[in-house]
Amino acid sequence: TGGLGALTVLLEEGQREQWFASVLIRQLAVVAILGAIMVAIGQIRARRPIINLRLFCRPAVGAIMIMTMVLGAIFYGFNYAIPQYLGLVAGYNALQAGKIAFVAGLPMLMMMPISPWMMQKIDIRPIIAVTVLMVAWACWQDSHLTAQSAGESFIVTQIVRGGAMAVAMIFLNQAAVASVPMEDAGDVSGLFNVARNLGGSFGLAGIATVQDHQFNVHLWDINQTLAANDPDVQSGFASLMATFGIGDEAMTAAYAALQGQLGVDALVMAFNDVFFALALACVVVVPLAMWLRPLPKSAAMVMH
């Protein structure tokens, strides 16, 4: 518990704390490593480990956990990235950004009542593959943002992503329980929840890291392509100067405003890179759906 908790905090706070430049992050890493070592010893020596990690050796369980981690990264990642984008680029306040994030929850609620019926009628493998591809499509659509994109740009993709994510997670949960003997159902259910939450932590860490890196890359590229004698650059700078007036202070303010505009463009491009990477991750794990075992037709839905 200590190791898993330390790893989760390390991943979620690492970028903010500048990773191993932080004493806190180094301490959390030590706790996480010690926890992993103790769990490994328990797996080898204990007659009945507190949780049976050997279940990962089953192809179906391994496939489910990998897909769950990717979907967890997308679920938590978009809950983090969309409000951040809307706040930094579109100028939304917390309430306005929260309304856009909330849209994804509506199709989730709508899909819950019909999911048991779908499990009885539809093979689990194609439905999981299709829903993961739908999540990939929504992420890919969100990778075409511009500095003028605002909340309405996310409405359709949030609806698609929310509905597809709900079905995929429910089906993966049932597939996990059905893929092991009943005596291991509790273990695999726990592993499913850990995979989802840990995937979210990895997703947050990855998004923050990629976003910061790509922002600097794009800002550098943009600045490299702008020459001081470019007519468009001069025209834009002259417009800013007209706004701020004349004199050295006005020139400084105009230059700062120009850099601010370039920073927004670089930030949007960084978000596009993040969303494209999440779409690619979904596409990569789709073939794992073929490793899953069909659910028994009489299986009742059990939520964990």
Short mmCIF file of C-alpha atoms in Angstrom, two decimals:
data_model
loop_
_atom_site.label_atom_id
_atom_site.label_comp_id
_atom_site.label_asym_id
_atom_site.label_seq_id
_atom_site.Cartn_x
_atom_site.Cartn_y
_atom_site.Cartn_z
CA THR A 1 0.00 0.00 0.00
CA GLY A 2 2.81 2.38 0.85
CA GLY A 3 4.71 1.61 -2.34
CA LEU A 4 1.66 1.99 -4.57
CA GLY A 5 0.62 5.22 -2.87
CA ALA A 6 4.16 6.61 -3.18
CA LEU A 7 4.31 5.68 -6.88
CA THR A 8 0.95 7.36 -7.53
CA VAL A 9 1.98 10.63 -5.86
CA LEU A 10 5.40 10.48 -7.55
CA LEU A 11 3.79 10.25 -10.99
CA GLU A 12 1.15 12.91 -10.38
CA GLU A 13 3.47 15.46 -8.74
CA GLY A 14 6.75 14.64 -10.49
CA GLN A 15 6.54 17.22 -13.26
CA ARG A 16 5.46 19.98 -10.88
CA GLU A 17 8.32 19.12 -8.51
CA GLN A 18 10.89 18.89 -11.35
CA TRP A 19 11.16 15.13 -10.84
CA PHE A 20 14.33 13.94 -9.10
CA ALA A 21 15.53 17.45 -8.42
CA SER A 22 12.98 17.31 -5.58
CA VAL A 23 13.78 15.69 -2.24
CA LEU A 24 10.13 14.66 -1.93
CA ILE A 25 10.17 12.83 -5.27
CA ARG A 26 13.39 11.01 -4.36
CA GLN A 27 11.89 9.91 -1.04
CA LEU A 28 8.72 8.71 -2.77
CA ALA A 29 10.82 6.77 -5.28
CA VAL A 30 12.63 4.97 -2.45
CA VAL A 31 9.32 4.03 -0.80
CA ALA A 32 7.91 2.84 -4.14
CA ILE A 33 10.97 0.67 -4.84
CA LEU A 34 10.93 -0.83 -1.33
CA GLY A 35 7.22 -1.55 -1.70
CA ALA A 36 7.82 -3.30 -5.03
CA ILE A 37 10.62 -5.40 -3.53
CA MET A 38 8.45 -6.44 -0.58
CA VAL A 39 5.57 -7.35 -2.89
CA ALA A 40 7.95 -9.45 -5.02
CA ILE A 41 9.20 -11.28 -1.91
CA GLY A 42 5.61 -11.91 -0.88
CA GLN A 43 4.79 -13.34 -4.31
CA ILE A 44 7.68 -15.81 -4.00
CA ARG A 45 7.50 -16.80 -0.34
CA ALA A 46 3.88 -16.47 0.75
CA ARG A 47 1.62 -19.49 0.50
CA ARG A 48 -1.26 -17.16 -0.33
CA PRO A 49 -0.04 -13.68 -1.39
CA ILE A 50 -2.22 -10.73 -0.41
CA ILE A 51 -2.90 -10.35 -4.15
CA ASN A 52 -1.98 -12.88 -6.82
CA LEU A 53 0.14 -11.09 -9.41
CA ARG A 54 0.68 -14.36 -11.27
CA LEU A 55 -2.69 -13.66 -12.84
CA PHE A 56 -0.84 -11.31 -15.19
CA CYS A 57 0.64 -14.41 -16.81
CA ARG A 58 -2.77 -15.19 -18.26
CA PRO A 59 -2.90 -13.58 -21.75
CA ALA A 60 -6.50 -12.39 -21.30
CA VAL A 61 -5.77 -10.77 -17.93
CA GLY A 62 -2.60 -9.11 -19.21
CA ALA A 63 -4.45 -7.73 -22.25
CA ILE A 64 -7.27 -6.41 -20.08
CA MET A 65 -4.90 -4.67 -17.69
CA ILE A 66 -2.93 -2.99 -20.48
CA MET A 67 -6.11 -1.73 -22.16
CA THR A 68 -7.47 -0.58 -18.81
CA MET A 69 -4.30 1.39 -18.08
CA VAL A 70 -4.49 3.13 -21.46
CA LEU A 71 -8.17 4.00 -21.00
CA GLY A 72 -7.46 5.15 -17.45
CA ALA A 73 -4.72 7.42 -18.79
CA ILE A 74 -7.14 8.92 -21.30
CA PHE A 75 -10.00 9.30 -18.82
CA TYR A 76 -7.95 11.06 -16.16
CA GLY A 77 -5.76 12.77 -18.74
CA PHE A 78 -8.64 14.51 -20.50
CA ASN A 79 -10.21 15.51 -17.20
CA TYR A 80 -6.91 17.29 -16.55
CA ALA A 81 -6.06 18.54 -20.04
CA ILE A 82 -9.38 19.97 -21.23
CA PRO A 83 -9.95 22.35 -18.28
CA GLN A 84 -6.29 23.36 -18.48
CA TYR A 85 -6.58 24.09 -22.20
CA LEU A 86 -9.81 26.03 -21.78
CA GLY A 87 -8.36 28.06 -18.93
CA LEU A 88 -5.00 28.87 -20.54
CA VAL A 89 -6.05 29.28 -24.17
CA ALA A 90 -9.77 30.09 -24.25
CA GLY A 91 -9.84 32.09 -21.02
CA TYR A 92 -12.56 29.99 -19.35
CA ASN A 93 -13.07 30.11 -15.62
CA ALA A 94 -13.30 26.94 -13.51
CA LEU A 95 -17.08 26.68 -13.77
CA GLN A 96 -17.12 27.10 -17.55
CA ALA A 97 -14.34 24.54 -18.03
CA GLY A 98 -16.07 22.15 -15.62
CA LYS A 99 -19.26 22.22 -17.68
CA ILE A 100 -17.34 21.05 -20.75
CA ALA A 101 -15.62 18.29 -18.76
CA PHE A 102 -19.02 17.27 -17.33
CA VAL A 103 -20.39 16.57 -20.83
CA ALA A 104 -18.48 13.27 -20.94
CA GLY A 105 -20.39 12.04 -17.88
CA LEU A 106 -23.81 12.28 -19.51
CA PRO A 107 -23.35 9.45 -22.06
CA MET A 108 -21.72 7.38 -19.31
CA LEU A 109 -24.95 7.57 -17.31
CA MET A 110 -27.02 6.75 -20.40
CA MET A 111 -24.95 3.66 -21.27
CA MET A 112 -25.12 2.11 -17.79
CA PRO A 113 -28.71 0.74 -18.05
CA ILE A 114 -28.22 -0.89 -21.46
CA SER A 115 -24.78 -2.40 -20.81
CA PRO A 116 -26.16 -5.64 -19.23
CA TRP A 117 -28.34 -6.19 -22.29
CA MET A 118 -25.38 -5.58 -24.59
CA MET A 119 -23.35 -8.19 -22.71
CA GLN A 120 -26.02 -10.78 -23.36
CA LYS A 121 -26.31 -10.02 -27.07
CA ILE A 122 -22.90 -8.89 -28.33
CA ASP A 123 -19.50 -10.60 -28.37
CA ILE A 124 -17.21 -8.79 -25.96
CA ARG A 125 -14.22 -8.69 -28.30
CA PRO A 126 -15.59 -6.63 -31.21
CA ILE A 127 -17.48 -4.26 -28.90
CA ILE A 128 -14.34 -3.48 -26.90
CA ALA A 129 -12.31 -3.03 -30.10
CA VAL A 130 -14.94 -0.69 -31.57
CA THR A 131 -15.34 1.39 -28.42
CA VAL A 132 -11.57 1.79 -28.00
CA LEU A 133 -11.38 2.90 -31.64
CA MET A 134 -14.15 5.41 -30.92
CA VAL A 135 -12.08 6.80 -28.04
CA ALA A 136 -9.10 6.98 -30.42
CA TRP A 137 -11.20 8.89 -32.97
CA ALA A 138 -12.32 11.39 -30.32
CA CYS A 139 -8.72 11.96 -29.20
CA TRP A 140 -7.59 12.35 -32.82
CA GLN A 141 -10.32 14.90 -33.50
CA ASP A 142 -9.13 16.91 -30.50
CA SER A 143 -5.62 17.00 -31.95
CA HIS A 144 -6.66 19.59 -34.55
CA LEU A 145 -7.19 22.56 -32.24
CA THR A 146 -6.28 26.15 -33.04
CA ALA A 147 -5.82 29.19 -30.83
CA GLN A 148 -9.44 30.08 -31.64
CA SER A 149 -10.85 26.72 -30.47
CA ALA A 150 -13.09 26.95 -27.40
CA GLY A 151 -15.45 24.75 -25.42
CA GLU A 152 -17.77 23.93 -28.31
CA SER A 153 -14.87 22.22 -30.07
CA PHE A 154 -14.98 19.47 -27.41
CA ILE A 155 -18.74 18.82 -27.20
CA VAL A 156 -19.02 16.04 -29.80
CA THR A 157 -15.74 14.38 -28.87
CA GLN A 158 -16.61 14.46 -25.18
CA ILE A 159 -19.94 12.75 -25.88
CA VAL A 160 -18.31 10.07 -28.05
CA ARG A 161 -15.42 9.57 -25.65
CA GLY A 162 -17.66 9.39 -22.58
CA GLY A 163 -20.09 6.85 -24.05
CA ALA A 164 -17.38 4.66 -25.58
CA MET A 165 -15.27 4.81 -22.41
CA ALA A 166 -18.21 3.71 -20.24
CA VAL A 167 -18.98 0.67 -22.40
CA ALA A 168 -15.32 -0.31 -22.75
CA MET A 169 -14.63 -0.08 -19.00
CA ILE A 170 -17.75 -2.04 -18.04
CA PHE A 171 -17.01 -4.78 -20.55
CA LEU A 172 -13.33 -4.95 -19.56
CA ASN A 173 -14.35 -5.24 -15.90
CA GLN A 174 -16.62 -8.16 -16.69
CA ALA A 175 -14.02 -9.75 -18.95
CA ALA A 176 -11.45 -9.56 -16.16
CA VAL A 177 -13.70 -11.38 -13.69
CA ALA A 178 -14.76 -13.97 -16.27
CA SER A 179 -11.17 -14.75 -17.31
CA VAL A 180 -10.15 -16.33 -13.98
CA PRO A 181 -11.55 -18.98 -11.61
CA MET A 182 -14.03 -17.69 -9.03
CA GLU A 183 -11.49 -17.91 -6.20
CA ASP A 184 -9.32 -15.35 -8.05
CA ALA A 185 -12.17 -12.98 -8.92
CA GLY A 186 -11.43 -10.69 -5.97
CA ASP A 187 -7.76 -10.44 -6.89
CA VAL A 188 -8.39 -9.66 -10.55
CA SER A 189 -11.04 -7.09 -9.62
CA GLY A 190 -8.54 -5.34 -7.38
CA LEU A 191 -5.91 -5.44 -10.11
CA PHE A 192 -8.43 -3.93 -12.54
CA ASN A 193 -9.02 -0.95 -10.26
CA VAL A 194 -5.28 -0.52 -9.64
CA ALA A 195 -4.60 -0.64 -13.39
CA ARG A 196 -7.21 2.03 -14.09
CA ASN A 197 -5.95 4.38 -11.37
CA LEU A 198 -2.28 3.73 -12.04
CA GLY A 199 -2.91 4.28 -15.75
CA GLY A 200 -4.41 7.63 -14.81
CA SER A 201 -1.30 8.52 -12.81
CA PHE A 202 0.99 7.52 -15.68
CA GLY A 203 -1.25 9.49 -18.02
CA LEU A 204 -1.06 12.65 -15.93
CA ALA A 205 2.72 12.34 -15.65
CA GLY A 206 3.11 11.70 -19.36
CA ILE A 207 0.77 14.50 -20.41
CA ALA A 208 2.47 17.07 -18.19
CA THR A 209 5.93 16.02 -19.37
CA VAL A 210 5.08 15.88 -23.07
CA GLN A 211 3.17 19.14 -22.86
CA ASP A 212 6.07 21.03 -21.29
CA HIS A 213 8.61 19.52 -23.69
CA GLN A 214 6.57 20.08 -26.82
CA PHE A 215 5.66 23.62 -25.76
CA ASN A 216 9.36 24.53 -25.63
CA VAL A 217 10.04 22.74 -28.93
CA HIS A 218 7.20 24.50 -30.77
CA LEU A 219 7.99 27.90 -29.26
CA TRP A 220 11.60 27.55 -30.39
CA ASP A 221 10.51 26.44 -33.88
CA ILE A 222 8.10 29.36 -34.22
CA ASN A 223 10.70 31.88 -33.13
CA GLN A 224 13.21 30.36 -35.55
CA THR A 225 10.86 30.86 -38.49
CA LEU A 226 10.09 34.52 -37.74
CA ALA A 227 12.61 36.95 -39.21
CA ALA A 228 12.69 40.56 -38.04
CA ASN A 229 12.57 41.78 -41.65
CA ASP A 230 9.56 39.61 -42.54
CA PRO A 231 6.77 41.95 -43.76
CA ASP A 232 4.10 40.02 -41.85
CA VAL A 233 6.12 40.21 -38.64
CA GLN A 234 6.71 43.92 -39.09
CA SER A 235 3.03 44.52 -39.86
CA GLY A 236 1.92 42.59 -36.79
CA PHE A 237 4.41 44.38 -34.58
CA ALA A 238 3.34 47.74 -35.96
CA SER A 239 -0.29 46.92 -35.10
CA LEU A 240 0.72 46.11 -31.54
CA MET A 241 2.75 49.32 -31.32
CA ALA A 242 -0.31 51.26 -32.43
CA THR A 243 -2.21 49.70 -29.54
CA PHE A 244 0.40 50.52 -26.89
CA GLY A 245 1.53 53.91 -28.22
CA ILE A 246 5.07 55.09 -28.81
CA GLY A 247 8.30 55.02 -26.81
CA ASP A 248 10.50 52.38 -25.27
CA GLU A 249 7.85 51.20 -22.81
CA ALA A 250 5.32 50.76 -25.59
CA MET A 251 7.86 48.79 -27.63
CA THR A 252 8.57 46.53 -24.64
CA ALA A 253 4.85 45.97 -24.11
CA ALA A 254 4.30 45.23 -27.79
CA TYR A 255 7.17 42.74 -27.81
CA ALA A 256 5.75 41.03 -24.71
CA ALA A 257 2.31 40.84 -26.33
CA LEU A 258 3.82 39.30 -29.47
CA GLN A 259 5.66 36.70 -27.41
CA GLY A 260 2.42 35.99 -25.56
CA GLN A 261 0.62 35.29 -28.84
CA LEU A 262 3.42 32.99 -29.96
CA GLY A 263 3.29 31.24 -26.58
CA VAL A 264 -0.43 30.53 -27.02
CA ASP A 265 0.20 29.06 -30.47
CA ALA A 266 3.00 26.86 -29.11
CA LEU A 267 0.77 25.72 -26.23
CA VAL A 268 -2.06 24.75 -28.59
CA MET A 269 0.38 22.77 -30.70
CA ALA A 270 1.65 21.01 -27.56
CA PHE A 271 -1.91 20.04 -26.60
CA ASN A 272 -2.45 18.71 -30.13
CA ASP A 273 0.64 16.54 -29.75
CA VAL A 274 -0.66 15.18 -26.43
CA PHE A 275 -4.10 14.33 -27.83
CA PHE A 276 -2.57 12.68 -30.90
CA ALA A 277 -0.32 10.55 -28.67
CA LEU A 278 -3.36 9.39 -26.68
CA ALA A 279 -5.17 8.51 -29.91
CA LEU A 280 -2.15 6.51 -31.07
CA ALA A 281 -2.00 4.65 -27.73
CA CYS A 282 -5.63 3.57 -28.21
CA VAL A 283 -5.00 2.28 -31.72
CA VAL A 284 -1.95 0.31 -30.55
CA VAL A 285 -3.89 -1.61 -27.86
CA VAL A 286 -6.95 -2.43 -30.01
CA PRO A 287 -5.51 -5.80 -31.21
CA LEU A 288 -5.33 -6.93 -27.56
CA ALA A 289 -9.12 -7.28 -27.64
CA MET A 290 -8.65 -10.50 -29.61
CA TRP A 291 -6.97 -12.07 -26.55
CA LEU A 292 -10.14 -11.74 -24.49
CA ARG A 293 -12.48 -14.60 -23.71
CA PRO A 294 -16.16 -14.28 -24.64
CA LEU A 295 -18.49 -13.80 -21.69
CA PRO A 296 -20.91 -16.64 -20.85
CA LYS A 297 -24.35 -15.77 -22.21
CA SER A 298 -25.85 -16.20 -18.75
CA ALA A 299 -23.25 -14.02 -17.05
CA ALA A 300 -24.69 -11.39 -14.75
CA MET A 301 -23.05 -8.00 -14.59
CA VAL A 302 -20.97 -7.54 -11.45
CA MET A 303 -19.63 -4.08 -10.74
CA HIS A 304 -16.38 -3.71 -8.80
#
